[in-house]
Every structure is written in C-alpha cells, then in structure tokens.
CSV table of C-alpha atoms in Angstrom, one decimal:
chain,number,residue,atom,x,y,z
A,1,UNK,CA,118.7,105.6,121.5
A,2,UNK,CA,115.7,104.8,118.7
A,3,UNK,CA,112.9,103.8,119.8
A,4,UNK,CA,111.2,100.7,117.9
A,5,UNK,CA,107.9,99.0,118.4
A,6,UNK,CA,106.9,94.9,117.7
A,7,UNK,CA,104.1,94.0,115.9
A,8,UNK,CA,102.6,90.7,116.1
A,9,UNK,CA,99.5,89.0,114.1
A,10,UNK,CA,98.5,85.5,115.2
A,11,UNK,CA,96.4,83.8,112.8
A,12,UNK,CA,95.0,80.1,112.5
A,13,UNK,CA,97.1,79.3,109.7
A,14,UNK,CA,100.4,81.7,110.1
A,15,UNK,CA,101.9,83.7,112.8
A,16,UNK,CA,103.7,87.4,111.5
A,17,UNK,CA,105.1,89.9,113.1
A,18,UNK,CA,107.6,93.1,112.2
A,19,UNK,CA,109.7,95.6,113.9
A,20,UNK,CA,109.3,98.9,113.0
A,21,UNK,CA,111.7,102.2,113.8
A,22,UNK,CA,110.6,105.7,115.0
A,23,UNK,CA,109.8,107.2,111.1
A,24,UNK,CA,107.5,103.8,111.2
A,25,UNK,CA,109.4,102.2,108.3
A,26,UNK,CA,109.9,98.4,108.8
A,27,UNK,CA,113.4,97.0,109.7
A,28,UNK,CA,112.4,93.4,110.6
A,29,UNK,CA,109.7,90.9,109.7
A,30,UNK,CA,108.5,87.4,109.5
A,31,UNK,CA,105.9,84.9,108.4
A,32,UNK,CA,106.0,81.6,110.1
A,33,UNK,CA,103.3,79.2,110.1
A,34,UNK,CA,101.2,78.4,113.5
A,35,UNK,CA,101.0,75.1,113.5
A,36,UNK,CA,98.2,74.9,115.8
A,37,UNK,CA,100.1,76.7,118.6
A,38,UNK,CA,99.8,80.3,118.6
A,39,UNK,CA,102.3,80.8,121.7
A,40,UNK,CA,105.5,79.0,120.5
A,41,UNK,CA,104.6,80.6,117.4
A,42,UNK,CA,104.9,84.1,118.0
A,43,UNK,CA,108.2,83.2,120.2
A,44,UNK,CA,109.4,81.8,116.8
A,45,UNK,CA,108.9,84.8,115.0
A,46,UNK,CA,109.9,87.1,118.3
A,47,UNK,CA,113.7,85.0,117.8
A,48,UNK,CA,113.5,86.0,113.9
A,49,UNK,CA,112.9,89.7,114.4
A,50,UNK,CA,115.8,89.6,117.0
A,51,UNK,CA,118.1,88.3,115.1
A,52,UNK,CA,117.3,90.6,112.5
A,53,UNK,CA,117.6,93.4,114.3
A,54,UNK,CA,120.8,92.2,115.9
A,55,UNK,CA,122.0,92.3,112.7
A,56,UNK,CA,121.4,95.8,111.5
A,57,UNK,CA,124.6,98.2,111.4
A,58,UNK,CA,123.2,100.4,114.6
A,59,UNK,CA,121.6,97.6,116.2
A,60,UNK,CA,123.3,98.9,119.8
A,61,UNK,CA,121.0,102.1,119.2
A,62,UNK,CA,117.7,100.3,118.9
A,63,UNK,CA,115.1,99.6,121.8
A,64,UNK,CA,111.9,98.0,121.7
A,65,UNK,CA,110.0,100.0,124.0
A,66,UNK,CA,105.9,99.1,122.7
A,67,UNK,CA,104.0,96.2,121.3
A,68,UNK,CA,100.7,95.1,120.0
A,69,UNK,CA,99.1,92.3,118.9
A,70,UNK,CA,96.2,91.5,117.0
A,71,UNK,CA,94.6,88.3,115.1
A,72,UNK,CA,92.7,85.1,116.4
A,73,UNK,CA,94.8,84.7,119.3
A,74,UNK,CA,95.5,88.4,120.3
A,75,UNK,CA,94.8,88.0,123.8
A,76,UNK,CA,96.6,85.4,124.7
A,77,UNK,CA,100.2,86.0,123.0
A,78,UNK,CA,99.3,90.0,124.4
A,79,UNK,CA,99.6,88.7,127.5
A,80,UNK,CA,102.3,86.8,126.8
A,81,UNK,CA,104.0,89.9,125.6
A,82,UNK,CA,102.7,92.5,128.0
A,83,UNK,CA,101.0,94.6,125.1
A,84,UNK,CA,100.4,98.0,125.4
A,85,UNK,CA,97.9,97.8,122.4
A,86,UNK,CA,95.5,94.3,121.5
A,87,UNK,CA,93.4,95.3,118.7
A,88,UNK,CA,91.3,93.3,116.1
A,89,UNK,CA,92.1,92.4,112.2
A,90,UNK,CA,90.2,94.7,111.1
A,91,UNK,CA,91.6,97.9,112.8
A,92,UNK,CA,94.9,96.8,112.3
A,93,UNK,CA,94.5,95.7,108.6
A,94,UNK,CA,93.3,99.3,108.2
A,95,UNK,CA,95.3,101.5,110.0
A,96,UNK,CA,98.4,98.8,108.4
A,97,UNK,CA,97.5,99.6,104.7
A,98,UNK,CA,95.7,103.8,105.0
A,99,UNK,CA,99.4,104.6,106.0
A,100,UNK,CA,101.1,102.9,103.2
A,101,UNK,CA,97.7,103.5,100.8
A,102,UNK,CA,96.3,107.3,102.2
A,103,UNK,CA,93.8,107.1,99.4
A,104,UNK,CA,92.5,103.4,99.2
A,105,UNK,CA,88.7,102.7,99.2
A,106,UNK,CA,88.8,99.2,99.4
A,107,UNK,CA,91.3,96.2,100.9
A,108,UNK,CA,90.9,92.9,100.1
A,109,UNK,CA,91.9,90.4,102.3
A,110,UNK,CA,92.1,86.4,102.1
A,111,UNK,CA,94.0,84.5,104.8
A,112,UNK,CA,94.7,81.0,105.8
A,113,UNK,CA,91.0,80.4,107.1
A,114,UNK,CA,89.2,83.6,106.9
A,115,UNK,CA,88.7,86.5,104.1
A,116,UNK,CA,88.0,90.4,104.9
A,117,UNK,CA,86.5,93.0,103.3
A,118,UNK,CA,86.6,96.7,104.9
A,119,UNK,CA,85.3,99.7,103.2
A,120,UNK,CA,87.5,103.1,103.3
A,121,UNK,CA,86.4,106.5,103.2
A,122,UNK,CA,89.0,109.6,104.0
A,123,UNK,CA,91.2,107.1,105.6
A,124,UNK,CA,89.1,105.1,107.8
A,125,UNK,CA,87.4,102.5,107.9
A,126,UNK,CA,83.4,102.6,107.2
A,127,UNK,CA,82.4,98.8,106.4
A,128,UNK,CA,83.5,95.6,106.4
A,129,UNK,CA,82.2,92.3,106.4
A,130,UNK,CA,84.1,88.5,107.4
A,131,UNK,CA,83.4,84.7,105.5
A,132,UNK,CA,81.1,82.9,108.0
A,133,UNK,CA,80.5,79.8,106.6
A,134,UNK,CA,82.2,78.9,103.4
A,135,UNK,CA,86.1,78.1,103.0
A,136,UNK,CA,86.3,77.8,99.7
A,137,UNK,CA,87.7,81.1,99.0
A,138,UNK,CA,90.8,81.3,101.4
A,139,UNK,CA,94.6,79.8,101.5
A,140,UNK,CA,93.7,76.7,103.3
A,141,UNK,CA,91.7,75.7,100.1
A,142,UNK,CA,93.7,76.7,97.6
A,143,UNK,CA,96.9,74.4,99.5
A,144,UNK,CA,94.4,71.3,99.4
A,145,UNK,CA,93.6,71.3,95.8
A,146,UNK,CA,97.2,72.1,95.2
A,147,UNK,CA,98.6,68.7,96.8
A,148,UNK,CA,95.3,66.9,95.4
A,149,UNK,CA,97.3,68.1,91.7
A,150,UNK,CA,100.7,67.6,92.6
A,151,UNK,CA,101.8,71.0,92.8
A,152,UNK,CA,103.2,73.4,95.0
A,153,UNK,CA,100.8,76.1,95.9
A,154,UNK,CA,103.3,79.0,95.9
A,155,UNK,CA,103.5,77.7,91.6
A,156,UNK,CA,99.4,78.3,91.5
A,157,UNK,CA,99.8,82.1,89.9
A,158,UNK,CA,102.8,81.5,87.1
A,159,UNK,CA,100.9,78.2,86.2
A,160,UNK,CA,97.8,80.4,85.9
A,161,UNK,CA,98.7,82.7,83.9
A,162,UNK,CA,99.7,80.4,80.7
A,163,UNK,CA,95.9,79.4,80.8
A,164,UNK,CA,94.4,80.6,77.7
A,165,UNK,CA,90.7,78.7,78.4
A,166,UNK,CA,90.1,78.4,82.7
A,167,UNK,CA,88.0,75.6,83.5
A,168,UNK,CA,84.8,76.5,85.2
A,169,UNK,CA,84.8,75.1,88.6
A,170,UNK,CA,81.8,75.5,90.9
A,171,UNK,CA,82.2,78.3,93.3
A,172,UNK,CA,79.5,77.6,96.0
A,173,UNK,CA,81.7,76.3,99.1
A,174,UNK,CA,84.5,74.0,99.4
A,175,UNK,CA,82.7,70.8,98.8
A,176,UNK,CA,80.6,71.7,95.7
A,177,UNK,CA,84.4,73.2,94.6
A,178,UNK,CA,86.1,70.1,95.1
A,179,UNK,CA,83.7,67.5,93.3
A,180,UNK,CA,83.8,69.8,90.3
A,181,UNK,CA,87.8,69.7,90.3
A,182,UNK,CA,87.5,66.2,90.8
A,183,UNK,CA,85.5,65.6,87.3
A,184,UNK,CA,87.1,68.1,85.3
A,185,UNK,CA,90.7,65.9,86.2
A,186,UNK,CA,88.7,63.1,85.1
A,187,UNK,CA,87.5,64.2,82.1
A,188,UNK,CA,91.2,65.5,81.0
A,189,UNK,CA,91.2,69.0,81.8
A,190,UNK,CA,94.4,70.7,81.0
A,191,UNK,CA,96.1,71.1,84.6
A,192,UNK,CA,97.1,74.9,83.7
A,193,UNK,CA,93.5,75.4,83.0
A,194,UNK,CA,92.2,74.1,86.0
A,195,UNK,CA,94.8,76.2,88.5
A,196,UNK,CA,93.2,78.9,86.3
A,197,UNK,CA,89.6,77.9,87.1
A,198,UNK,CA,90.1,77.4,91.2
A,199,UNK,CA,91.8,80.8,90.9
A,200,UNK,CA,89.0,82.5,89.2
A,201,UNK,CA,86.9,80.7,91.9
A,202,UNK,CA,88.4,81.8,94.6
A,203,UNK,CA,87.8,85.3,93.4
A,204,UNK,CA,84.2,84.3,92.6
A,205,UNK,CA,83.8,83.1,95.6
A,206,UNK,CA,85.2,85.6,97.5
A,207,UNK,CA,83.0,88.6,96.1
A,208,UNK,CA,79.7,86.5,96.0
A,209,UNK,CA,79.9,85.9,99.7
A,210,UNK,CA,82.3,87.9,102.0
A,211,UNK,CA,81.4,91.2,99.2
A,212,UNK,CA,78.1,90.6,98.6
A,213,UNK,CA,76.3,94.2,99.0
A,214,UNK,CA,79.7,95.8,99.5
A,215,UNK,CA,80.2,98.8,96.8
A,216,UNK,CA,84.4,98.2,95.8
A,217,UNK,CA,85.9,101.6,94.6
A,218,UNK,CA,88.7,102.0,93.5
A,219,UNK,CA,91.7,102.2,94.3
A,220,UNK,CA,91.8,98.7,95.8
A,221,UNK,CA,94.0,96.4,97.6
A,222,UNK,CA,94.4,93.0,98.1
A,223,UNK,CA,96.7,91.8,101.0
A,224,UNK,CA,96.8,88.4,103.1
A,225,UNK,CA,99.1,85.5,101.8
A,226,UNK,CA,96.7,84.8,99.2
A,227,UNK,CA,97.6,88.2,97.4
A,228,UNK,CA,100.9,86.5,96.4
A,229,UNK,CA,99.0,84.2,94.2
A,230,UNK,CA,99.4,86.2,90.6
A,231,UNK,CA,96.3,83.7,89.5
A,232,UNK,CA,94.3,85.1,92.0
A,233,UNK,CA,95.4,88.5,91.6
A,234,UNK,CA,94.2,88.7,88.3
A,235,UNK,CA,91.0,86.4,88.7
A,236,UNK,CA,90.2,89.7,90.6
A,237,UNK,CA,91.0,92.4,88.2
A,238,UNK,CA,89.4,90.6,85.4
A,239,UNK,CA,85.9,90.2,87.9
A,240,UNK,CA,86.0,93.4,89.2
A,241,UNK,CA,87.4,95.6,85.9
A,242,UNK,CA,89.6,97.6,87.9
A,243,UNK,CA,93.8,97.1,88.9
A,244,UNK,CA,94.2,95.6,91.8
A,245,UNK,CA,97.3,96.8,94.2
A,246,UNK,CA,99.4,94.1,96.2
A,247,UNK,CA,101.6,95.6,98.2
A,248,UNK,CA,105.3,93.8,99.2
A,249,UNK,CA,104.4,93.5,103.2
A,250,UNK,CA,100.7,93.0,102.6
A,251,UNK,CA,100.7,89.6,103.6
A,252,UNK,CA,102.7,91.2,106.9
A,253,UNK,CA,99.4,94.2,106.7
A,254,UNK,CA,98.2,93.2,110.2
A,255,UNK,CA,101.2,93.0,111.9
A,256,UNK,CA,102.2,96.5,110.9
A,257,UNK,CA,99.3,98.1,111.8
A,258,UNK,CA,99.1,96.9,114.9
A,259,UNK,CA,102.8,97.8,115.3
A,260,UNK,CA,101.6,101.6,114.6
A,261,UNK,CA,99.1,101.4,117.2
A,262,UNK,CA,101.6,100.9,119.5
A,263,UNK,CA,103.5,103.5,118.5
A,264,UNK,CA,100.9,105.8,119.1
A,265,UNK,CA,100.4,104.7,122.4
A,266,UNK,CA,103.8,105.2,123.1
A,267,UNK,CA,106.5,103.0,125.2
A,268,UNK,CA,105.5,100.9,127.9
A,269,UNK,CA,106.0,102.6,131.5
A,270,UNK,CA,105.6,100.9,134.7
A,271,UNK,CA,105.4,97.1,133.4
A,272,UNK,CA,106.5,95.0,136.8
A,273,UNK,CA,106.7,92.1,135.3
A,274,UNK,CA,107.1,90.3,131.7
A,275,UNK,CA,109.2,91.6,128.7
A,276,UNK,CA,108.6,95.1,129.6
A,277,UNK,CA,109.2,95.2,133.1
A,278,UNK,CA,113.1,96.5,132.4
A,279,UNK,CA,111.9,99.6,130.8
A,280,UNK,CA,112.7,97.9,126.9
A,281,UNK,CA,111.6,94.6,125.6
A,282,UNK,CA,113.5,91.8,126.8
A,283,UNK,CA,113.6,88.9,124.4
A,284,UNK,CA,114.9,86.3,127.0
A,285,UNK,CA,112.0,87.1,129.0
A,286,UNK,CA,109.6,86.3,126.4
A,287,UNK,CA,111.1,83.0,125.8
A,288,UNK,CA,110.9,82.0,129.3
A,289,UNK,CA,107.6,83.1,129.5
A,290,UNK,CA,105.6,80.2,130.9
A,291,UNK,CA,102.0,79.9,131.6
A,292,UNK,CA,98.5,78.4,132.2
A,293,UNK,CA,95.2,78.8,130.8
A,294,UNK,CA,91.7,78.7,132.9
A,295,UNK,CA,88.1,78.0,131.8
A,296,UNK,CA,85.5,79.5,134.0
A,297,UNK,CA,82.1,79.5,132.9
A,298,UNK,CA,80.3,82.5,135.0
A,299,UNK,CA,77.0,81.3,135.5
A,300,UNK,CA,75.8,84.4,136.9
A,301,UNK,CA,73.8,85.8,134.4
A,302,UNK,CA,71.6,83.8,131.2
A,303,UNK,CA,74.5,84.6,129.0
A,304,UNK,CA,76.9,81.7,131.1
A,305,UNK,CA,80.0,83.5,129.5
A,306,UNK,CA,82.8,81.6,128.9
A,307,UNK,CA,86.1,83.3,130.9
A,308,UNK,CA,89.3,82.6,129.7
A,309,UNK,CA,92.0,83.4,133.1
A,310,UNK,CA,95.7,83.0,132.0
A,311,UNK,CA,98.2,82.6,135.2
A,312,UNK,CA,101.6,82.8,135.9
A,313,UNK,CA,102.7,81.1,138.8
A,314,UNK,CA,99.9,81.3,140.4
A,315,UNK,CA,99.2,85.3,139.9
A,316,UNK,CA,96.6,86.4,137.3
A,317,UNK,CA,97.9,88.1,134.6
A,318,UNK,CA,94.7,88.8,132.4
A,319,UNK,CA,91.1,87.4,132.0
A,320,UNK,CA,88.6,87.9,129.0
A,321,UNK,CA,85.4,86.5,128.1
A,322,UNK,CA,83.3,87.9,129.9
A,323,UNK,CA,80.2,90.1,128.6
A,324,UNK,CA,78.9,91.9,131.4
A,325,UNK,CA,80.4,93.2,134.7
A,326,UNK,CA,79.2,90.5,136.8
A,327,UNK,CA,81.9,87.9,135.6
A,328,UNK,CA,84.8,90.4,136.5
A,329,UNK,CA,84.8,89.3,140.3
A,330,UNK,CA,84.6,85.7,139.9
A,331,UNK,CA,88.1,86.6,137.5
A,332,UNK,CA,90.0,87.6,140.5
A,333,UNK,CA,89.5,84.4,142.5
C-alpha cells in the first residue's frame, strides 16, 4: 500500500487541488474555476484527482490516508473533507515552493483577487504582506481588460512580447487603470502595445503597493495563475533587474503545500464520520457530503464575533469565528 495525501486550495476566483505520493512528488492535479461556490468546487476537483489517480498503472496500491486545505474558504471545504491540516495561503504557499525552491528569498504571488508577497530567509518564511485595497494588479483585472479588447487573456503574454513601444497605462488602482486604457484605444494605440502596457502595470502595481518596503532578493519566484502570463513575467524582470523563476505547478503552489502539511501530520486515525471515517479517503463520501451553515453573532463580549457553525444532520461538525473563549459555549448549542 502507498500512502498519498490531497491537497486542496479554495480561492475566490479558482479552486486547485493535487494528490501527491509518499516521496511527495505530485501524481494528480487540477485547476477548476469557483464560480462563486467553493463546496461543489472542490468536489469538482476531488472527481478530477480521482479519476486521475484511477488511472495510474498501480492505482490499486494507492491510498489517500491525509488532507489539508487552505485558501479563502479553508474552513469550510476542511470540514467538508475532514482535514487533518487547515492552514493559511501564506504557510502553504511557502512551505509549497521552499521544497521545490530550498534557496528562494522571495515568491511572488498574484491570484484571481488577491496578490502575496512573503519574504524567505533559510527556508522560512520571515515577511509578507497582502493587496488591501486596489485590484488592479491581480487576474480578475487583467480578464476584464482582455474581453474589453477582444482577446483571450490566456493570449495576453505572446501578444506582449511583440511590443516594441508599451503604452503607459496608469497604475494607481483599477479605475484610474481602466480610463487610461480606455483613451489610449481611442487615440489608436497599437493593441500589442497596450497588452504590453497593462502588463507592465500590473507589475507596477503590484510592487508599488503589495511590495512597498519589502527588500526582494534574489532568487525569486513568481507563482499564482498570473505567473503564466509571459507579459507579466517579464514586466517583472525588467522592473526588478533580476530573472524571475515560474515554476510548472506554481499556479497549483498552495495546493501542494498544504498537501505536505498533511503529510507531516501523518494519516488520519480515528475519523467517525466523513471521508476518513474508513481508515482512507472515500471519494463517494465526499460527494454525498451534505450540509448547512449557521450565523451566530456572540454578543457576549464588545467584540460581537461573528460564528460560523456548519451541521450535518443536525450534529455539529465545526465552528469558527469566534475571538475569545467565551463564544465556544454558545457553539455547542
């Protein structure tokens, strides 16, 4: 029997997870969009990595005996899944790419929504910092100006790169960024030139605001779906004056390190009930999962937490929310 563990990263925009084997290499992944719901989602991608993994010459050998899951919605689909490990994108990100990159300093990261920046020293993680405010630097973005030009946004980097003068589009935030593209397609722009300007902005943007005081040694690299955008890629090696690594599976970065978490923890013992509770992950059981969420707003402190209670039947399975220990009671009601 060889052990396996599932790896699952549920993000606003797209859902990925991976399987990987005891040496930790991966044998199955996927990258499925969201769609606004995170749960049927990540059962998507649980049925892609099955099928996967049903197809690999010693697929009889292989048990799924661990999972984690990280990303916007890490607490819910780890309930769903009964994860041993639920850990946030920047932990996973990190411990992802230090085991495919032992000696990176810095990892750039641009998702649908949301862009990263964490810091490396001797292998872990010493800084980072998130966008707050500004989208203008992230996926979402760059798919919107590419249907406002006709284009697919997956053609952005090759179009890029046959630029020979980028336009010079406003960097600020989203709106300022979108007004400029507006007038320099008005004022006949070359099209190439302008995919070349929002890429440039993008990486403007992106080390104005979510770098800004961060020092970026090299080596660096640059992982999220965004990092499969050759434009962007070298917007950023151009701006910063160093190479800039993308690795094959870095858009797949959380999923896998979360994946190695759970490995570390070792297989699930003792689960009673959900995909675990047979001793090895039971896909079926995943897909029949079914259950509810609960608002509870404590009340019993200033803070007037907000308590998220997930049930099955009518049995509660987790709770978080919750900032202090007086909300934990009012959970179990």
């Amino acid at each position: 029997m060889k052990h396996a563990y599932l790896g699952i990263d549920i993000g606003s925009i797209s859902t990925k997870g991976v399987v990987i084997d005891q040496d930790r290499n991966i044998i199955a992944r996927s990258y499925l969009w969201t769609e606004g719901n995170p749960t049927k989602a990540s059962k998507n991608v649980v049925r892609e990595l099955e099928a996967q993994v049903a197809a690999l010459p010693d697929a009889q050998e292989i048990v799924i005996v661990g999972a984690g899951t990280t990303g916007s919605a890490r607490r819910l689909v780890g309930a769903m899944l009964g994860a041993s490990v639920i850990k946030n994108e920047i932990t996973a990100h990190a411990v992802g790419t230090t085991s495919l990159h032992p000696d990176v300093r810095t990892i750039l990261e641009i998702g649908g929504q949301d862009s990263k920046i964490i810091c490396v020293s001797d292998g872990i993680a010493v800084d980072y910092a998130m966008n707050t405010l500004c989208a203008a630097g992230t996926g979402s973005f760059l798919s919107s100006q590419a249907h406002r030009l006709g284009v697919e946004v997956e053609e952005f980097g090759d179009i890029a790169l046959t630029s020979t003068k980028p336009a010079n589009i406003a960097a600020r935030c989203t709106v300022f960024a979108e007004s400029d593209l507006v007038h320099k397609i008005q004022v006949g722009y070359a099209r190439e030139d302008i995919i070349a300007g929002l890429c440039n902005a993008v990486a403007s943007n992106y080390l104005n605001n979510v770098g800004k005081g961060k020092k970026i040694d090299s080596p660096v690299v640059f992982q999220g779906g965004v990092s499969k955008n050759a434009g962007v890629v070298h917007a950023f090696e151009e701006q910063l004056g160093v190479e800039v690594l993308v690795d094959p599976d870095g858009h797949l970065m959380g999923a896998y390190g979360v994946a190695l978490l759970a490995a570390d923890a070792g297989p699930i013992k003792d689960a009673v009930a959900g995909p675990f509770a047979g001793g090895k992950f039971d896909f079926e059981a995943l897909l029949d999962f079914d259950f509810k969420t609960r608002e509870i707003e404590c009340g019993k402190c200033a803070n007037h937490c907000e308590i998220i209670c997930v049930y099955r039947d009518s049995d509660i399975i987790d709770s978080w929310g919750n900032r202090c220990d007086r909300g934990a009671v009012k959970t179990t009601k």
